[in-house]
GROMACS .gro file of C-alpha atoms in nm:
model
  354
    1MET     CA    1   0.000   0.000   0.000
    2ALA     CA    2   0.300   0.229   0.038
    3ALA     CA    3   0.262   0.529  -0.190
    4PRO     CA    4   0.547   0.656  -0.407
    5ALA     CA    5   0.725   0.964  -0.284
    6THR     CA    6   0.523   1.263  -0.399
    7PRO     CA    7   0.506   1.620  -0.268
    8ARG     CA    8   0.275   1.646   0.034
    9PRO     CA    9   0.108   1.988   0.031
   10SER     CA   10   0.024   2.136   0.369
   11LEU     CA   11  -0.331   2.252   0.421
   12ILE     CA   12  -0.226   2.517   0.671
   13LEU     CA   13  -0.218   2.795   0.416
   14PRO     CA   14  -0.098   3.152   0.456
   15ARG     CA   15  -0.362   3.404   0.556
   16ALA     CA   16  -0.526   3.568   0.258
   17SER     CA   17  -0.585   3.940   0.233
   18SER     CA   18  -0.942   4.066   0.254
   19HIS     CA   19  -0.958   4.123  -0.120
   20SER     CA   20  -0.799   3.794  -0.222
   21HIS     CA   21  -1.031   3.508  -0.313
   22SER     CA   22  -0.795   3.215  -0.348
   23GLN     CA   23  -0.441   3.147  -0.236
   24PRO     CA   24  -0.236   2.876  -0.409
   25SER     CA   25  -0.029   2.630  -0.211
   26ALA     CA   26   0.228   2.366  -0.295
   27GLY     CA   27   0.100   2.072  -0.495
   28GLY     CA   28  -0.175   2.272  -0.669
   29LEU     CA   29  -0.390   2.310  -0.357
   30THR     CA   30  -0.597   2.627  -0.322
   31SER     CA   31  -0.825   2.758  -0.050
   32ASP     CA   32  -1.114   3.001  -0.034
   33ARG     CA   33  -0.998   3.116   0.311
   34VAL     CA   34  -1.043   3.494   0.339
   35THR     CA   35  -0.962   3.605   0.694
   36ALA     CA   36  -0.813   3.453   1.005
   37SER     CA   37  -1.157   3.457   1.167
   38ASN     CA   38  -1.293   3.187   0.934
   39ARG     CA   39  -0.994   2.953   0.982
   40ARG     CA   40  -1.182   2.749   1.239
   41ARG     CA   41  -1.489   2.709   1.025
   42GLY     CA   42  -1.315   2.397   0.906
   43ASP     CA   43  -1.149   2.292   0.584
   44PHE     CA   44  -1.335   2.081   0.328
   45VAL     CA   45  -1.070   1.936   0.097
   46PHE     CA   46  -1.187   1.831  -0.250
   47VAL     CA   47  -0.950   1.578  -0.407
   48VAL     CA   48  -1.005   1.590  -0.782
   49ASN     CA   49  -0.880   1.340  -1.040
   50PRO     CA   50  -0.875   1.556  -1.355
   51SER     CA   51  -0.809   1.261  -1.587
   52GLY     CA   52  -1.107   1.057  -1.463
   53ALA     CA   53  -1.366   0.948  -1.720
   54ASN     CA   54  -1.123   1.031  -2.002
   55GLY     CA   55  -1.076   1.387  -1.879
   56ARG     CA   56  -1.445   1.465  -1.828
   57THR     CA   57  -1.402   1.479  -1.450
   58GLY     CA   58  -1.159   1.771  -1.472
   59LYS     CA   59  -1.385   1.964  -1.709
   60GLN     CA   60  -1.695   1.902  -1.497
   61TRP     CA   61  -1.511   2.007  -1.184
   62LYS     CA   62  -1.425   2.347  -1.333
   63GLN     CA   63  -1.794   2.400  -1.414
   64LEU     CA   64  -1.899   2.279  -1.070
   65LEU     CA   65  -1.665   2.488  -0.856
   66PRO     CA   66  -1.863   2.817  -0.874
   67ARG     CA   67  -2.180   2.641  -0.756
   68LEU     CA   68  -1.985   2.469  -0.483
   69ARG     CA   69  -1.853   2.803  -0.357
   70THR     CA   70  -2.203   2.949  -0.363
   71ARG     CA   71  -2.346   2.664  -0.156
   72LEU     CA   72  -2.060   2.602   0.087
   73ALA     CA   73  -1.834   2.905   0.113
   74ASP     CA   74  -2.017   3.050   0.415
   75GLN     CA   75  -1.996   2.714   0.598
   76CYS     CA   76  -1.637   2.605   0.543
   77ASN     CA   77  -1.307   2.681   0.375
   78ILE     CA   78  -1.309   2.516   0.033
   79CYS     CA   79  -0.970   2.362  -0.045
   80GLU     CA   80  -0.902   2.213  -0.385
   81CYS     CA   81  -0.637   1.958  -0.479
   82ILE     CA   82  -0.590   1.843  -0.836
   83THR     CA   83  -0.410   1.509  -0.828
   84SER     CA   84  -0.108   1.460  -1.050
   85GLY     CA   85  -0.092   1.082  -1.079
   86PRO     CA   86  -0.140   0.745  -0.910
   87SER     CA   87  -0.135   0.747  -0.527
   88HIS     CA   88  -0.126   1.128  -0.505
   89ALA     CA   89  -0.476   1.128  -0.356
   90ILE     CA   90  -0.354   0.898  -0.077
   91ASP     CA   91  -0.079   1.140   0.023
   92VAL     CA   92  -0.301   1.448  -0.001
   93THR     CA   93  -0.573   1.287   0.210
   94ARG     CA   94  -0.329   1.190   0.486
   95GLU     CA   95  -0.188   1.542   0.500
   96ALA     CA   96  -0.536   1.694   0.503
   97ILE     CA   97  -0.640   1.480   0.799
   98LYS     CA   98  -0.318   1.550   0.989
   99ASP     CA   99  -0.370   1.921   0.927
  100GLY     CA  100  -0.718   1.901   1.083
  101ALA     CA  101  -0.952   1.903   0.783
  102ASP     CA  102  -1.318   1.851   0.872
  103ALA     CA  103  -1.388   1.660   0.549
  104VAL     CA  104  -1.210   1.511   0.251
  105ILE     CA  105  -1.431   1.469  -0.055
  106ALA     CA  106  -1.330   1.244  -0.344
  107VAL     CA  107  -1.421   1.395  -0.681
  108GLY     CA  108  -1.403   1.126  -0.947
  109GLY     CA  109  -1.472   0.756  -0.981
  110ASP     CA  110  -1.418   0.448  -0.772
  111GLY     CA  111  -1.040   0.464  -0.820
  112THR     CA  112  -1.019   0.813  -0.672
  113LEU     CA  113  -1.246   0.714  -0.383
  114HIS     CA  114  -1.030   0.406  -0.325
  115GLU     CA  115  -0.717   0.619  -0.290
  116VAL     CA  116  -0.886   0.872  -0.063
  117VAL     CA  117  -1.011   0.592   0.165
  118ASN     CA  118  -0.658   0.451   0.187
  119GLY     CA  119  -0.538   0.798   0.284
  120PHE     CA  120  -0.750   0.774   0.601
  121PHE     CA  121  -0.505   0.510   0.726
  122TRP     CA  122  -0.131   0.471   0.776
  123GLU     CA  123   0.037   0.138   0.851
  124GLY     CA  124  -0.300  -0.013   0.936
  125SER     CA  125  -0.413   0.256   1.182
  126PRO     CA  126  -0.640   0.559   1.134
  127VAL     CA  127  -0.472   0.891   1.064
  128HIS     CA  128  -0.551   1.164   1.320
  129ALA     CA  129  -0.523   1.541   1.326
  130LEU     CA  130  -0.207   1.662   1.497
  131ASP     CA  131  -0.357   1.960   1.681
  132ARG     CA  132  -0.735   1.918   1.698
  133GLY     CA  133  -0.769   1.689   2.000
  134PRO     CA  134  -0.881   1.325   2.032
  135ASP     CA  135  -1.250   1.396   1.961
  136HIS     CA  136  -1.191   1.546   1.617
  137SER     CA  137  -1.262   1.331   1.313
  138THR     CA  138  -1.246   1.392   0.940
  139ALA     CA  139  -1.551   1.294   0.735
  140LEU     CA  140  -1.542   1.127   0.395
  141GLY     CA  141  -1.748   1.258   0.105
  142LEU     CA  142  -1.800   1.168  -0.260
  143ILE     CA  143  -1.888   1.358  -0.575
  144PRO     CA  144  -1.914   1.069  -0.825
  145LEU     CA  145  -1.784   1.178  -1.164
  146GLY     CA  146  -1.599   0.867  -1.282
  147THR     CA  147  -1.642   0.600  -1.548
  148GLY     CA  148  -1.815   0.337  -1.336
  149SER     CA  149  -1.901   0.507  -1.005
  150ASP     CA  150  -2.015   0.169  -0.876
  151PHE     CA  151  -1.996   0.258  -0.507
  152ALA     CA  152  -2.250   0.538  -0.558
  153ARG     CA  153  -2.497   0.289  -0.709
  154THR     CA  154  -2.538   0.114  -0.374
  155PHE     CA  155  -2.713   0.428  -0.248
  156GLY     CA  156  -2.910   0.485  -0.567
  157TRP     CA  157  -2.701   0.791  -0.650
  158THR     CA  158  -2.646   0.910  -1.004
  159ASN     CA  159  -2.347   1.100  -1.140
  160ASP     CA  160  -2.532   1.429  -1.090
  161PRO     CA  161  -2.280   1.645  -0.902
  162HIS     CA  162  -2.547   1.888  -0.786
  163ASP     CA  163  -2.714   1.610  -0.587
  164ALA     CA  164  -2.376   1.530  -0.433
  165ILE     CA  165  -2.327   1.892  -0.329
  166ASP     CA  166  -2.672   1.890  -0.170
  167ARG     CA  167  -2.573   1.587   0.039
  168ILE     CA  168  -2.258   1.759   0.159
  169VAL     CA  169  -2.447   2.079   0.240
  170ARG     CA  170  -2.705   1.884   0.443
  171GLY     CA  171  -2.420   1.738   0.644
  172VAL     CA  172  -2.594   1.409   0.733
  173LYS     CA  173  -2.330   1.147   0.813
  174SER     CA  174  -2.329   0.776   0.898
  175LYS     CA  175  -2.056   0.544   1.020
  176LEU     CA  176  -1.924   0.364   0.711
  177ASP     CA  177  -1.762   0.021   0.721
  178ILE     CA  178  -1.424  -0.018   0.554
  179GLY     CA  179  -1.280  -0.343   0.419
  180VAL     CA  180  -0.924  -0.451   0.491
  181MET     CA  181  -0.700  -0.675   0.278
  182GLU     CA  182  -0.372  -0.834   0.375
  183GLY     CA  183  -0.150  -1.016   0.129
  184PRO     CA  184   0.144  -1.244   0.204
  185ASN     CA  185   0.346  -0.956   0.350
  186ARG     CA  186   0.060  -0.873   0.591
  187GLU     CA  187   0.068  -0.505   0.493
  188PRO     CA  188  -0.293  -0.379   0.523
  189HIS     CA  189  -0.472  -0.224   0.228
  190PHE     CA  190  -0.824  -0.083   0.241
  191PHE     CA  191  -1.130  -0.098   0.019
  192VAL     CA  192  -1.475   0.055   0.039
  193ASN     CA  193  -1.671  -0.115  -0.238
  194VAL     CA  194  -1.595  -0.469  -0.364
  195ALA     CA  195  -1.283  -0.683  -0.360
  196ASP     CA  196  -1.269  -0.986  -0.589
  197ILE     CA  197  -1.060  -1.283  -0.691
  198HIS     CA  198  -0.979  -1.477  -1.008
  199LEU     CA  199  -1.181  -1.418  -1.327
  200SER     CA  200  -1.350  -1.091  -1.229
  201ALA     CA  201  -1.022  -0.955  -1.088
  202LYS     CA  202  -0.840  -1.049  -1.406
  203ALA     CA  203  -1.117  -0.882  -1.609
  204GLY     CA  204  -1.079  -0.569  -1.400
  205TYR     CA  205  -0.703  -0.571  -1.454
  206PHE     CA  206  -0.750  -0.581  -1.831
  207ALA     CA  207  -1.042  -0.335  -1.823
  208SER     CA  208  -0.810  -0.069  -1.682
  209MET     CA  209  -0.624  -0.079  -2.013
  210TYR     CA  210  -0.939   0.017  -2.208
  211LYS     CA  211  -1.086   0.300  -1.999
  212ARG     CA  212  -1.074   0.531  -2.298
  213PHE     CA  213  -1.378   0.335  -2.423
  214GLY     CA  214  -1.591   0.422  -2.118
  215ASN     CA  215  -1.809   0.143  -1.979
  216LEU     CA  216  -1.715  -0.076  -2.277
  217CYS     CA  217  -1.382  -0.125  -2.101
  218TYR     CA  218  -1.551  -0.385  -1.880
  219VAL     CA  219  -1.664  -0.584  -2.186
  220PHE     CA  220  -1.316  -0.578  -2.339
  221GLY     CA  221  -1.162  -0.670  -2.006
  222ALA     CA  222  -1.394  -0.968  -1.965
  223LEU     CA  223  -1.318  -1.095  -2.315
  224ARG     CA  224  -0.944  -1.086  -2.250
  225ALA     CA  225  -0.985  -1.248  -1.908
  226PHE     CA  226  -1.180  -1.541  -2.052
  227TRP     CA  227  -0.897  -1.620  -2.291
  228GLY     CA  228  -0.713  -1.912  -2.132
  229HIS     CA  229  -0.920  -1.897  -1.810
  230ASN     CA  230  -0.951  -2.209  -1.593
  231ASN     CA  231  -1.168  -2.249  -1.285
  232ARG     CA  232  -0.954  -2.325  -0.980
  233ASP     CA  233  -0.989  -2.502  -0.646
  234MET     CA  234  -0.938  -2.269  -0.350
  235ARG     CA  235  -0.921  -2.295   0.027
  236ILE     CA  236  -1.116  -2.055   0.247
  237LYS     CA  237  -1.122  -1.987   0.620
  238VAL     CA  238  -1.428  -1.795   0.747
  239ASN     CA  239  -1.416  -1.590   1.069
  240GLY     CA  240  -1.101  -1.764   1.188
  241GLY     CA  241  -1.254  -2.114   1.164
  242GLU     CA  242  -1.125  -2.423   0.987
  243TRP     CA  243  -0.992  -2.427   0.633
  244ARG     CA  244  -1.221  -2.587   0.374
  245THR     CA  245  -1.190  -2.641   0.001
  246VAL     CA  246  -1.417  -2.476  -0.256
  247HIS     CA  247  -1.393  -2.647  -0.593
  248LYS     CA  248  -1.381  -2.499  -0.944
  249VAL     CA  249  -1.404  -2.136  -0.839
  250THR     CA  250  -1.469  -1.899  -1.127
  251ALA     CA  251  -1.479  -1.583  -0.916
  252LEU     CA  252  -1.501  -1.499  -0.547
  253CYS     CA  253  -1.629  -1.151  -0.458
  254ILE     CA  254  -1.619  -0.978  -0.120
  255GLY     CA  255  -1.873  -0.697  -0.104
  256ASN     CA  256  -1.874  -0.411   0.142
  257ALA     CA  257  -2.116  -0.254  -0.107
  258LYS     CA  258  -2.324  -0.403  -0.388
  259TYR     CA  259  -2.196  -0.313  -0.736
  260PHE     CA  260  -1.885  -0.356  -0.948
  261GLY     CA  261  -1.785  -0.386  -1.312
  262GLY     CA  262  -1.986  -0.091  -1.437
  263GLY     CA  263  -2.320  -0.172  -1.274
  264MET     CA  264  -2.316  -0.546  -1.199
  265ARG     CA  265  -2.501  -0.600  -0.868
  266ILE     CA  266  -2.268  -0.879  -0.764
  267ALA     CA  267  -2.330  -0.860  -0.385
  268PRO     CA  268  -2.701  -0.777  -0.371
  269THR     CA  269  -2.741  -0.803   0.007
  270ALA     CA  270  -2.421  -0.617   0.101
  271ASP     CA  271  -2.469  -0.321   0.335
  272PRO     CA  272  -2.172  -0.091   0.409
  273PHE     CA  273  -2.325   0.003   0.747
  274SER     CA  274  -2.386  -0.354   0.870
  275GLY     CA  275  -2.047  -0.452   1.012
  276ASN     CA  276  -2.033  -0.752   0.774
  277LEU     CA  277  -1.902  -0.837   0.430
  278GLU     CA  278  -2.103  -1.036   0.176
  279VAL     CA  279  -1.899  -1.309   0.005
  280VAL     CA  280  -2.038  -1.437  -0.326
  281ILE     CA  281  -1.877  -1.741  -0.487
  282LEU     CA  282  -1.931  -1.843  -0.850
  283GLN     CA  283  -1.831  -2.204  -0.919
  284ASP     CA  284  -1.779  -2.396  -1.242
  285PHE     CA  285  -1.905  -2.117  -1.471
  286LYS     CA  286  -1.830  -2.149  -1.843
  287TRP     CA  287  -1.813  -1.856  -2.080
  288TYR     CA  288  -2.162  -1.930  -2.209
  289ASP     CA  289  -2.299  -1.928  -1.851
  290PHE     CA  290  -2.210  -1.561  -1.828
  291LEU     CA  291  -2.389  -1.489  -2.154
  292LEU     CA  292  -2.700  -1.678  -2.044
  293LYS     CA  293  -2.704  -1.539  -1.690
  294LEU     CA  294  -2.563  -1.192  -1.745
  295HIS     CA  295  -2.901  -1.025  -1.694
  296ARG     CA  296  -2.935  -1.199  -1.356
  297LEU     CA  297  -2.586  -1.092  -1.250
  298TYR     CA  298  -2.652  -0.728  -1.339
  299GLY     CA  299  -2.994  -0.738  -1.175
  300GLY     CA  300  -2.869  -0.900  -0.855
  301MET     CA  301  -3.089  -1.205  -0.908
  302HIS     CA  302  -2.811  -1.463  -0.932
  303LEU     CA  303  -2.797  -1.590  -0.572
  304SER     CA  304  -3.050  -1.863  -0.657
  305VAL     CA  305  -2.857  -1.976  -0.967
  306ASN     CA  306  -2.684  -2.315  -0.956
  307GLY     CA  307  -2.316  -2.273  -0.879
  308VAL     CA  308  -2.364  -1.947  -0.685
  309SER     CA  309  -2.342  -1.923  -0.306
  310SER     CA  310  -2.335  -1.634  -0.059
  311ILE     CA  311  -2.225  -1.598   0.303
  312ARG     CA  312  -2.196  -1.308   0.547
  313VAL     CA  313  -1.859  -1.280   0.719
  314GLN     CA  314  -1.648  -1.057   0.937
  315SER     CA  315  -1.333  -1.208   0.787
  316ILE     CA  316  -1.233  -1.458   0.520
  317GLU     CA  317  -0.894  -1.591   0.416
  318VAL     CA  318  -0.852  -1.725   0.063
  319ALA     CA  319  -0.563  -1.933  -0.066
  320GLU     CA  320  -0.484  -2.166  -0.351
  321VAL     CA  321  -0.498  -2.542  -0.306
  322THR     CA  322  -0.195  -2.578  -0.534
  323ALA     CA  323   0.030  -2.276  -0.512
  324SER     CA  324   0.092  -2.098  -0.842
  325SER     CA  325   0.081  -1.727  -0.747
  326ASP     CA  326  -0.119  -1.641  -1.058
  327ILE     CA  327  -0.474  -1.592  -0.924
  328PHE     CA  328  -0.555  -1.222  -0.951
  329VAL     CA  329  -0.690  -1.014  -0.662
  330GLN     CA  330  -0.832  -0.662  -0.695
  331SER     CA  331  -1.016  -0.412  -0.478
  332ASP     CA  332  -1.246  -0.132  -0.593
  333GLY     CA  333  -1.136  -0.206  -0.949
  334GLU     CA  334  -0.766  -0.160  -0.865
  335HIS     CA  335  -0.517  -0.445  -0.903
  336PHE     CA  336  -0.394  -0.560  -0.560
  337GLY     CA  337  -0.182  -0.865  -0.632
  338PHE     CA  338  -0.230  -1.240  -0.605
  339LEU     CA  339  -0.343  -1.501  -0.354
  340PRO     CA  340  -0.318  -1.573  -0.063
  341THR     CA  341  -0.516  -1.280   0.082
  342LYS     CA  342  -0.711  -1.218   0.401
  343PHE     CA  343  -1.017  -0.991   0.397
  344SER     CA  344  -1.187  -0.838   0.701
  345VAL     CA  345  -1.408  -0.545   0.795
  346LEU     CA  346  -1.362  -0.240   1.016
  347PRO     CA  347  -1.719  -0.158   1.129
  348GLY     CA  348  -1.811   0.210   1.133
  349ALA     CA  349  -1.454   0.319   1.066
  350VAL     CA  350  -1.524   0.649   0.886
  351ASP     CA  351  -1.793   0.918   0.901
  352PHE     CA  352  -1.951   0.941   0.556
  353PHE     CA  353  -2.174   1.208   0.399
  354CYS     CA  354  -2.486   1.025   0.285
   0.00000   0.00000   0.00000
């Protein structure tokens, strides 16, 4: 999970003059702070991925910012960070929290949200403000402007940014569960939506190469993943119990939320406020099974299909029966690595604008 060395802009910005609207800071961060008296209104840091959705996110953000200032400027200091590349959002989020931000809002798709969520943690522990006291916490927000925006679908949200601003203005928050993954090196990594193993993870890996085609990237990714695919026997350990073998696994999905792959409702009973993860296992699927049952997978009606099972867990460990180190693992659409991997949940770990 360690991020590459990138500049870490401080959110403690110099005081602006009374006639200055926005002061730039290192790393492209700006703030609408006007006088020292509004410093303690709290910073809302908007982490923007300008290249999301083939560059549409950056363009939409520029159009959205004036409305955002109109709705929020009298409630908080609006701080803007335009990310410059992979893992930058992780670093920016950590610095924002340490500097005492009241909220960090991901502006983009599931990949941007994934990085921001990982920025809430460092070496497996929550990041805390350095000078705001033990009771202070930073909230997580989302303005979904990405290609898939699958996490937003769990709540029935669309990609309408004005609705997202309304949610942030209302300020209603709930305690959101966060998923944790640990690979062979036991270094924790975090996810908020869905983690998955084998065929679907391989499809996601290839889909990332075709994002210029929008949601069609998931179709192209699946086609490449099927080439040479073989169902595999796996061992699982649920909630620290005994190991057991699951035969001919096509895909194993661990849902904190419901959707992945551009709208597939893979974990239909998952609830990111429940303190549990939903594990869905597809066994002995052939390529034609996906064609015949695709409508059920997208509609969340597949749990009654032969070869599909579902369990609710607090933790699950997954390993190969015969070690080969070639079974893909991903989380929130981002490649994580290969088996073995342990998955668990942190109940109510983050306050979330909903």
